[in-house]
PDB file of C-alpha atoms and ligand atoms in Angstrom:
ATOM      1  CA  MET F   1     -16.279  10.166  -9.982  1.00  0.00           C
ATOM      2  CA  ILE F   2     -18.690  11.631  -7.776  1.00  0.00           C
ATOM      3  CA  ASP F   3     -18.369  15.264  -6.576  1.00  0.00           C
ATOM      4  CA  THR F   4     -19.778  14.644  -3.050  1.00  0.00           C
ATOM      5  CA  HIS F   5     -19.998  18.612  -2.182  1.00  0.00           C
ATOM      6  CA  CYS F   6     -20.263  21.582  -4.761  1.00  0.00           C
ATOM      7  CA  HIS F   7     -22.332  24.847  -4.459  1.00  0.00           C
ATOM      8  CA  LEU F   8     -23.506  24.740  -7.930  1.00  0.00           C
ATOM      9  CA  ASP F   9     -26.489  26.638  -6.844  1.00  0.00           C
ATOM     10  CA  GLY F  10     -24.190  29.748  -6.334  1.00  0.00           C
ATOM     11  CA  GLU F  11     -24.523  33.059  -8.410  1.00  0.00           C
ATOM     12  CA  GLU F  12     -21.225  32.137  -9.131  1.00  0.00           C
ATOM     13  CA  PHE F  13     -22.749  29.636 -11.490  1.00  0.00           C
ATOM     14  CA  ALA F  14     -25.519  31.553 -12.861  1.00  0.00           C
ATOM     15  CA  GLN F  15     -24.870  32.804 -16.306  1.00  0.00           C
ATOM     16  CA  ASP F  16     -22.944  29.122 -17.523  1.00  0.00           C
ATOM     17  CA  LEU F  17     -24.921  26.575 -15.299  1.00  0.00           C
ATOM     18  CA  GLU F  18     -25.386  24.211 -18.318  1.00  0.00           C
ATOM     19  CA  THR F  19     -21.903  24.123 -19.657  1.00  0.00           C
ATOM     20  CA  VAL F  20     -20.620  23.545 -16.359  1.00  0.00           C
ATOM     21  CA  ILE F  21     -22.413  20.589 -15.996  1.00  0.00           C
ATOM     22  CA  THR F  22     -21.357  19.753 -19.831  1.00  0.00           C
ATOM     23  CA  ARG F  23     -18.169  19.967 -18.915  1.00  0.00           C
ATOM     24  CA  ALA F  24     -18.555  17.897 -15.654  1.00  0.00           C
ATOM     25  CA  ARG F  25     -20.171  15.012 -17.725  1.00  0.00           C
ATOM     26  CA  GLU F  26     -17.371  15.265 -20.035  1.00  0.00           C
ATOM     27  CA  ALA F  27     -14.548  15.072 -17.488  1.00  0.00           C
ATOM     28  CA  GLY F  28     -16.057  11.648 -16.162  1.00  0.00           C
ATOM     29  CA  VAL F  29     -18.068  13.439 -13.228  1.00  0.00           C
ATOM     30  CA  GLU F  30     -21.081  10.543 -12.857  1.00  0.00           C
ATOM     31  CA  ALA F  31     -23.050  12.827  -9.816  1.00  0.00           C
ATOM     32  CA  ILE F  32     -23.165  16.029  -7.812  1.00  0.00           C
ATOM     33  CA  GLY F  33     -23.831  16.571  -4.113  1.00  0.00           C
ATOM     34  CA  VAL F  34     -25.046  19.998  -4.057  1.00  0.00           C
ATOM     35  CA  PRO F  35     -25.360  20.946  -0.165  1.00  0.00           C
ATOM     36  CA  GLY F  36     -27.841  23.771   1.313  1.00  0.00           C
ATOM     37  CA  ILE F  37     -26.153  26.438   3.583  1.00  0.00           C
ATOM     38  CA  ASP F  38     -29.161  28.608   4.786  1.00  0.00           C
ATOM     39  CA  LEU F  39     -33.006  28.614   4.086  1.00  0.00           C
ATOM     40  CA  LYS F  40     -32.572  30.267   0.890  1.00  0.00           C
ATOM     41  CA  SER F  41     -30.137  28.136  -0.413  1.00  0.00           C
ATOM     42  CA  CYS F  42     -31.971  24.947   0.646  1.00  0.00           C
ATOM     43  CA  GLN F  43     -34.799  26.134  -2.066  1.00  0.00           C
ATOM     44  CA  THR F  44     -32.370  27.041  -4.946  1.00  0.00           C
ATOM     45  CA  VAL F  45     -30.492  23.729  -4.184  1.00  0.00           C
ATOM     46  CA  LEU F  46     -33.815  21.867  -4.673  1.00  0.00           C
ATOM     47  CA  ASP F  47     -35.112  23.709  -7.521  1.00  0.00           C
ATOM     48  CA  LEU F  48     -31.308  22.886  -8.801  1.00  0.00           C
ATOM     49  CA  CYS F  49     -31.318  19.150  -8.308  1.00  0.00           C
ATOM     50  CA  HIS F  50     -35.220  18.796  -9.676  1.00  0.00           C
ATOM     51  CA  ARG F  51     -33.754  20.152 -12.708  1.00  0.00           C
ATOM     52  CA  TYR F  52     -30.785  18.037 -12.973  1.00  0.00           C
ATOM     53  CA  GLY F  53     -32.730  14.969 -11.126  1.00  0.00           C
ATOM     54  CA  GLY F  54     -30.265  12.075 -11.534  1.00  0.00           C
ATOM     55  CA  TYR F  55     -27.175  13.869 -11.725  1.00  0.00           C
ATOM     56  CA  CYS F  56     -26.993  16.482  -9.010  1.00  0.00           C
ATOM     57  CA  PHE F  57     -28.335  15.657  -5.581  1.00  0.00           C
ATOM     58  CA  PRO F  58     -29.767  17.685  -2.860  1.00  0.00           C
ATOM     59  CA  MET F  59     -28.371  18.098   0.851  1.00  0.00           C
ATOM     60  CA  LEU F  60     -30.021  20.563   3.216  1.00  0.00           C
ATOM     61  CA  GLY F  61     -28.999  21.917   6.493  1.00  0.00           C
ATOM     62  CA  LEU F  62     -27.848  25.046   8.136  1.00  0.00           C
ATOM     63  CA  HIS F  63     -24.121  26.086   7.681  1.00  0.00           C
ATOM     64  CA  PRO F  64     -22.236  26.807  10.894  1.00  0.00           C
ATOM     65  CA  GLU F  65     -21.384  29.995   9.249  1.00  0.00           C
ATOM     66  CA  GLU F  66     -24.927  30.856   8.928  1.00  0.00           C
ATOM     67  CA  VAL F  67     -26.149  30.415  12.040  1.00  0.00           C
ATOM     68  CA  LYS F  68     -27.471  33.439  14.165  1.00  0.00           C
ATOM     69  CA  SER F  69     -29.433  34.421  16.859  1.00  0.00           C
ATOM     70  CA  ASP F  70     -32.702  33.157  14.616  1.00  0.00           C
ATOM     71  CA  TRP F  71     -31.474  29.679  14.515  1.00  0.00           C
ATOM     72  CA  ARG F  72     -34.427  27.971  15.561  1.00  0.00           C
ATOM     73  CA  GLU F  73     -36.984  29.637  13.460  1.00  0.00           C
ATOM     74  CA  VAL F  74     -34.767  29.247  10.314  1.00  0.00           C
ATOM     75  CA  LEU F  75     -34.350  25.416  11.385  1.00  0.00           C
ATOM     76  CA  SER F  76     -37.740  25.360  11.412  1.00  0.00           C
ATOM     77  CA  HIS F  77     -38.468  25.982   8.587  1.00  0.00           C
ATOM     78  CA  ILE F  78     -35.568  23.986   6.770  1.00  0.00           C
ATOM     79  CA  ARG F  79     -37.402  21.093   8.494  1.00  0.00           C
ATOM     80  CA  GLN F  80     -40.354  21.184   6.941  1.00  0.00           C
ATOM     81  CA  HIS F  81     -38.150  20.764   3.744  1.00  0.00           C
ATOM     82  CA  LEU F  82     -37.093  17.561   4.704  1.00  0.00           C
ATOM     83  CA  PRO F  83     -39.792  14.558   4.796  1.00  0.00           C
ATOM     84  CA  HIS F  84     -41.561  15.748   1.513  1.00  0.00           C
ATOM     85  CA  SER F  85     -38.480  14.782  -0.589  1.00  0.00           C
ATOM     86  CA  THR F  86     -36.972  11.385  -0.929  1.00  0.00           C
ATOM     87  CA  SER F  87     -34.540  12.700  -3.347  1.00  0.00           C
ATOM     88  CA  ILE F  88     -32.479  14.192  -0.323  1.00  0.00           C
ATOM     89  CA  LYS F  89     -29.417  12.379   0.471  1.00  0.00           C
ATOM     90  CA  ALA F  90     -27.892  13.993   3.907  1.00  0.00           C
ATOM     91  CA  ILE F  91     -28.321  16.411   6.171  1.00  0.00           C
ATOM     92  CA  GLY F  92     -25.902  19.189   5.161  1.00  0.00           C
ATOM     93  CA  GLU F  93     -23.839  21.137   5.070  1.00  0.00           C
ATOM     94  CA  VAL F  94     -23.597  21.466   8.737  1.00  0.00           C
ATOM     95  CA  GLY F  95     -20.783  21.488  11.609  1.00  0.00           C
ATOM     96  CA  LEU F  96     -18.998  23.780  13.753  1.00  0.00           C
ATOM     97  CA  ASP F  97     -16.670  26.652  12.537  1.00  0.00           C
ATOM     98  CA  PHE F  98     -14.745  28.834  14.942  1.00  0.00           C
ATOM     99  CA  TYR F  99     -12.072  30.210  12.581  1.00  0.00           C
ATOM    100  CA  TRP F 100     -13.377  33.955  11.838  1.00  0.00           C
ATOM    101  CA  SER F 101     -15.636  33.854  15.018  1.00  0.00           C
ATOM    102  CA  ARG F 102     -16.837  32.292  17.911  1.00  0.00           C
ATOM    103  CA  GLU F 103     -20.086  34.890  18.505  1.00  0.00           C
ATOM    104  CA  PHE F 104     -22.210  32.425  18.086  1.00  0.00           C
ATOM    105  CA  GLU F 105     -20.447  29.547  19.306  1.00  0.00           C
ATOM    106  CA  HIS F 106     -23.244  28.258  21.744  1.00  0.00           C
ATOM    107  CA  GLU F 107     -25.890  28.624  19.082  1.00  0.00           C
ATOM    108  CA  GLN F 108     -23.592  27.127  16.610  1.00  0.00           C
ATOM    109  CA  LEU F 109     -23.095  23.936  18.840  1.00  0.00           C
ATOM    110  CA  GLU F 110     -26.984  23.447  19.783  1.00  0.00           C
ATOM    111  CA  ALA F 111     -27.798  24.032  16.060  1.00  0.00           C
ATOM    112  CA  PHE F 112     -25.393  20.959  14.900  1.00  0.00           C
ATOM    113  CA  GLU F 113     -26.686  18.911  17.730  1.00  0.00           C
ATOM    114  CA  GLU F 114     -30.311  19.621  16.602  1.00  0.00           C
ATOM    115  CA  GLN F 115     -29.710  18.581  12.969  1.00  0.00           C
ATOM    116  CA  ALA F 116     -27.602  15.381  14.134  1.00  0.00           C
ATOM    117  CA  ARG F 117     -30.661  14.408  15.540  1.00  0.00           C
ATOM    118  CA  TRP F 118     -32.670  14.655  12.567  1.00  0.00           C
ATOM    119  CA  ALA F 119     -30.085  12.662  10.822  1.00  0.00           C
ATOM    120  CA  VAL F 120     -30.797   9.615  13.409  1.00  0.00           C
ATOM    121  CA  GLU F 121     -34.589  10.389  13.222  1.00  0.00           C
ATOM    122  CA  LEU F 122     -34.540  10.382   9.473  1.00  0.00           C
ATOM    123  CA  GLN F 123     -31.636   7.964   9.322  1.00  0.00           C
ATOM    124  CA  LEU F 124     -29.626  10.429   6.155  1.00  0.00           C
ATOM    125  CA  PRO F 125     -26.313  10.618   6.427  1.00  0.00           C
ATOM    126  CA  LEU F 126     -24.491  13.921   7.683  1.00  0.00           C
ATOM    127  CA  MET F 127     -22.140  16.563   5.582  1.00  0.00           C
ATOM    128  CA  ILE F 128     -20.116  18.019   8.532  1.00  0.00           C
ATOM    129  CA  HIS F 129     -18.335  21.203   8.162  1.00  0.00           C
ATOM    130  CA  CYS F 130     -15.657  21.743  10.681  1.00  0.00           C
ATOM    131  CA  ARG F 131     -13.101  24.480  11.164  1.00  0.00           C
ATOM    132  CA  LYS F 132     -11.260  25.036  14.286  1.00  0.00           C
ATOM    133  CA  ALA F 133     -13.907  23.124  16.277  1.00  0.00           C
ATOM    134  CA  GLN F 134     -12.984  19.650  16.288  1.00  0.00           C
ATOM    135  CA  ASN F 135     -12.902  18.489  19.700  1.00  0.00           C
ATOM    136  CA  GLU F 136     -16.285  20.460  20.247  1.00  0.00           C
ATOM    137  CA  LEU F 137     -17.704  18.495  17.171  1.00  0.00           C
ATOM    138  CA  VAL F 138     -16.397  15.146  18.152  1.00  0.00           C
ATOM    139  CA  ASN F 139     -17.960  15.495  21.759  1.00  0.00           C
ATOM    140  CA  ILE F 140     -21.383  16.112  20.247  1.00  0.00           C
ATOM    141  CA  LEU F 141     -21.315  13.314  17.465  1.00  0.00           C
ATOM    142  CA  LYS F 142     -20.119  10.728  20.184  1.00  0.00           C
ATOM    143  CA  ARG F 143     -23.406  11.256  21.552  1.00  0.00           C
ATOM    144  CA  TYR F 144     -25.184   9.829  18.230  1.00  0.00           C
ATOM    145  CA  LYS F 145     -22.315   7.334  17.357  1.00  0.00           C
ATOM    146  CA  ASP F 146     -23.975   4.163  17.866  1.00  0.00           C
ATOM    147  CA  ASP F 147     -27.503   5.654  15.817  1.00  0.00           C
ATOM    148  CA  LEU F 148     -26.360   8.239  12.947  1.00  0.00           C
ATOM    149  CA  LEU F 149     -26.029   6.535   9.502  1.00  0.00           C
ATOM    150  CA  GLY F 150     -22.466   7.888   8.895  1.00  0.00           C
ATOM    151  CA  GLY F 151     -21.817  11.063   6.554  1.00  0.00           C
ATOM    152  CA  VAL F 152     -18.581  12.915   5.120  1.00  0.00           C
ATOM    153  CA  PHE F 153     -15.908  15.319   7.258  1.00  0.00           C
ATOM    154  CA  HIS F 154     -16.349  17.824   4.048  1.00  0.00           C
ATOM    155  CA  CYS F 155     -13.146  19.292   3.226  1.00  0.00           C
ATOM    156  CA  PHE F 156     -10.661  17.343   5.705  1.00  0.00           C
ATOM    157  CA  THR F 157      -7.344  19.135   5.896  1.00  0.00           C
ATOM    158  CA  GLY F 158      -6.094  17.686   9.705  1.00  0.00           C
ATOM    159  CA  ASN F 159      -3.213  16.024  10.665  1.00  0.00           C
ATOM    160  CA  GLU F 160      -2.633  12.497  11.170  1.00  0.00           C
ATOM    161  CA  LEU F 161      -4.246  12.355  15.018  1.00  0.00           C
ATOM    162  CA  GLU F 162      -7.484  14.018  13.856  1.00  0.00           C
ATOM    163  CA  ALA F 163      -7.649  11.938  10.589  1.00  0.00           C
ATOM    164  CA  ARG F 164      -7.733   9.043  13.371  1.00  0.00           C
ATOM    165  CA  GLU F 165     -10.219  10.350  15.692  1.00  0.00           C
ATOM    166  CA  LEU F 166     -12.388  11.306  12.802  1.00  0.00           C
ATOM    167  CA  LEU F 167     -12.452   7.807  11.321  1.00  0.00           C
ATOM    168  CA  SER F 168     -13.123   6.490  14.657  1.00  0.00           C
ATOM    169  CA  PHE F 169     -16.711   7.171  13.569  1.00  0.00           C
ATOM    170  CA  ASP F 170     -16.748   3.989  11.238  1.00  0.00           C
ATOM    171  CA  ARG F 171     -19.474   4.591   8.989  1.00  0.00           C
ATOM    172  CA  PHE F 172     -17.700   8.257   8.116  1.00  0.00           C
ATOM    173  CA  VAL F 173     -15.275   9.115   4.881  1.00  0.00           C
ATOM    174  CA  LEU F 174     -13.205  12.372   4.916  1.00  0.00           C
ATOM    175  CA  GLY F 175     -14.063  14.406   2.035  1.00  0.00           C
ATOM    176  CA  ILE F 176     -10.575  15.220   0.197  1.00  0.00           C
ATOM    177  CA  GLY F 177     -10.439  18.268  -1.994  1.00  0.00           C
ATOM    178  CA  GLY F 178      -8.262  20.747  -3.784  1.00  0.00           C
ATOM    179  CA  VAL F 179      -6.156  21.479  -0.836  1.00  0.00           C
ATOM    180  CA  LEU F 180      -4.537  18.158  -1.507  1.00  0.00           C
ATOM    181  CA  THR F 181      -2.800  19.578  -4.569  1.00  0.00           C
ATOM    182  CA  PHE F 182      -1.709  22.857  -2.725  1.00  0.00           C
ATOM    183  CA  LYS F 183       2.126  22.872  -3.237  1.00  0.00           C
ATOM    184  CA  LYS F 184       2.734  23.092   0.368  1.00  0.00           C
ATOM    185  CA  SER F 185      -0.266  20.575   1.541  1.00  0.00           C
ATOM    186  CA  LYS F 186       0.766  18.383   4.459  1.00  0.00           C
ATOM    187  CA  LEU F 187      -1.885  16.524   3.193  1.00  0.00           C
ATOM    188  CA  PRO F 188      -0.925  13.909   0.963  1.00  0.00           C
ATOM    189  CA  ALA F 189       1.687  12.952   3.901  1.00  0.00           C
ATOM    190  CA  THR F 190      -1.430  12.678   6.343  1.00  0.00           C
ATOM    191  CA  LEU F 191      -3.762  10.523   3.889  1.00  0.00           C
ATOM    192  CA  ALA F 192      -0.954   7.885   2.948  1.00  0.00           C
ATOM    193  CA  GLU F 193      -0.218   7.538   6.680  1.00  0.00           C
ATOM    194  CA  ALA F 194      -3.215   7.393   8.746  1.00  0.00           C
ATOM    195  CA  VAL F 195      -6.097   7.272   5.831  1.00  0.00           C
ATOM    196  CA  PRO F 196      -7.006   4.000   3.778  1.00  0.00           C
ATOM    197  CA  LEU F 197      -8.737   4.679   0.032  1.00  0.00           C
ATOM    198  CA  SER F 198     -11.856   2.946   1.453  1.00  0.00           C
ATOM    199  CA  ARG F 199     -12.625   6.289   3.410  1.00  0.00           C
ATOM    200  CA  ILE F 200     -12.190   9.131   1.106  1.00  0.00           C
ATOM    201  CA  VAL F 201     -14.736  10.654  -0.905  1.00  0.00           C
ATOM    202  CA  LEU F 202     -14.026  13.225  -4.250  1.00  0.00           C
ATOM    203  CA  GLU F 203     -15.112  16.682  -3.759  1.00  0.00           C
ATOM    204  CA  THR F 204     -14.604  20.267  -5.244  1.00  0.00           C
ATOM    205  CA  ASP F 205     -16.315  22.857  -2.680  1.00  0.00           C
ATOM    206  CA  ALA F 206     -16.677  24.740  -5.730  1.00  0.00           C
ATOM    207  CA  PRO F 207     -16.524  27.487  -6.539  1.00  0.00           C
ATOM    208  CA  TYR F 208     -13.980  27.578  -3.888  1.00  0.00           C
ATOM    209  CA  MET F 209     -10.927  25.630  -3.558  1.00  0.00           C
ATOM    210  CA  ALA F 210      -9.854  25.346  -6.711  1.00  0.00           C
ATOM    211  CA  PRO F 211      -6.947  22.745  -7.345  1.00  0.00           C
ATOM    212  CA  VAL F 212      -3.726  23.170  -9.030  1.00  0.00           C
ATOM    213  CA  PRO F 213      -3.465  24.115 -11.975  1.00  0.00           C
ATOM    214  CA  MET F 214      -6.647  26.221 -11.954  1.00  0.00           C
ATOM    215  CA  ARG F 215      -5.603  27.312  -8.118  1.00  0.00           C
ATOM    216  CA  GLY F 216      -7.215  30.997  -7.610  1.00  0.00           C
ATOM    217  CA  GLN F 217     -10.043  30.554 -10.337  1.00  0.00           C
ATOM    218  CA  ARG F 218     -13.622  29.966 -10.095  1.00  0.00           C
ATOM    219  CA  ASN F 219     -13.665  26.215  -8.918  1.00  0.00           C
ATOM    220  CA  GLU F 220     -16.373  23.816 -10.636  1.00  0.00           C
ATOM    221  CA  PRO F 221     -17.084  20.165 -10.986  1.00  0.00           C
ATOM    222  CA  ALA F 222     -15.200  19.145 -13.824  1.00  0.00           C
ATOM    223  CA  PHE F 223     -11.775  19.858 -11.669  1.00  0.00           C
ATOM    224  CA  VAL F 224     -12.567  17.178  -9.325  1.00  0.00           C
ATOM    225  CA  ALA F 225     -10.012  15.520 -11.722  1.00  0.00           C
ATOM    226  CA  HIS F 226      -7.635  16.842 -10.969  1.00  0.00           C
ATOM    227  CA  VAL F 227      -8.107  15.835  -7.152  1.00  0.00           C
ATOM    228  CA  CYS F 228      -8.094  12.169  -8.221  1.00  0.00           C
ATOM    229  CA  ARG F 229      -5.451  12.341  -9.968  1.00  0.00           C
ATOM    230  CA  ARG F 230      -3.179  13.666  -7.168  1.00  0.00           C
ATOM    231  CA  LEU F 231      -4.422  10.949  -5.163  1.00  0.00           C
ATOM    232  CA  ALA F 232      -3.760   8.173  -7.522  1.00  0.00           C
ATOM    233  CA  GLU F 233       0.012   9.775  -6.827  1.00  0.00           C
ATOM    234  CA  VAL F 234      -0.233   9.744  -3.395  1.00  0.00           C
ATOM    235  CA  TYR F 235      -1.468   5.823  -3.195  1.00  0.00           C
ATOM    236  CA  GLY F 236       0.401   4.496  -6.273  1.00  0.00           C
ATOM    237  CA  VAL F 237      -2.726   3.268  -8.070  1.00  0.00           C
ATOM    238  CA  SER F 238      -4.248   4.442 -11.443  1.00  0.00           C
ATOM    239  CA  GLU F 239      -6.668   7.032 -11.455  1.00  0.00           C
ATOM    240  CA  GLU F 240      -9.146   4.740 -12.832  1.00  0.00           C
ATOM    241  CA  GLU F 241      -8.914   2.864  -9.099  1.00  0.00           C
ATOM    242  CA  VAL F 242      -9.270   6.103  -7.414  1.00  0.00           C
ATOM    243  CA  SER F 243     -12.421   6.963  -9.210  1.00  0.00           C
ATOM    244  CA  ARG F 244     -14.033   3.768  -8.763  1.00  0.00           C
ATOM    245  CA  LEU F 245     -13.090   3.231  -5.013  1.00  0.00           C
ATOM    246  CA  THR F 246     -13.909   6.876  -4.117  1.00  0.00           C
ATOM    247  CA  SER F 247     -17.348   6.847  -5.639  1.00  0.00           C
ATOM    248  CA  GLU F 248     -18.319   3.429  -4.586  1.00  0.00           C
ATOM    249  CA  ASN F 249     -17.468   5.226  -0.921  1.00  0.00           C
ATOM    250  CA  ALA F 250     -19.760   8.238  -1.975  1.00  0.00           C
ATOM    251  CA  VAL F 251     -22.526   5.496  -3.046  1.00  0.00           C
ATOM    252  CA  ARG F 252     -22.357   3.338   0.106  1.00  0.00           C
ATOM    253  CA  VAL F 253     -22.111   6.468   3.034  1.00  0.00           C
ATOM    254  CA  LEU F 254     -24.672   8.737   0.579  1.00  0.00           C
ATOM    255  CA  GLY F 255     -26.950   6.035  -0.461  1.00  0.00           C
ATOM    256  CA  LEU F 256     -27.096   7.140  -3.990  1.00  0.00           C
ATOM    257  CA  LYS F 257     -28.333   5.036  -6.704  1.00  0.00           C
TER     258      LYS F 257
HETATM  259 ZN1   ZN B 301     -19.650  23.613   1.175  1.00  0.00          ZN
END
């Protein structure tokens, strides 16, 4: 399995990172994608992925909730990291989030579009975070559709229509995590109806979004196995099949190996 989205550089893991990584390896996690969210974390992500080179891979970007009035300056600093490391596998996590606030709506739109242009220019995939903003997001992505290498719509929790719209970007996949395992989640039905396994990658979004039966605890990459198991139930295939296919998808979309 590949955990395509995990905030391993967070302080939540500062005390026991080594054992978290060991448990991930023991659970069958072959690689972990670690996204940056702001200038500081872009550095900690690079440091961590250097330390666990070949196992953890970095993605760099400015998260929509971190976009403030100084976004241009922050982006110019993050941009300086990009050409210097061939190990960077994606621009992310980037996107739009109007769930809590639209205070920086305009800035978010501009910052996302700027980073989408980086993805085109550097031919890197996008790791996209989108909440309460799919229309706006799709409008921006459409402008670059033909030139984008692809990417992941991380933490997908939408309905069938939203799934179909996102999958119309044919080099993109949906990142599926702990929400799939929640008791009242409509996601199993949505996926079964509208999303083939060839368009799914696994993720934890740790330390957030722990899957059942770990719900409420700190999430960690080893727990991606619970997402894999639930997907196997949803699609009526073996866990091995889900793990093989989703890893193939991650390797393809994120250019791993
Ligand atoms: Zn994230």
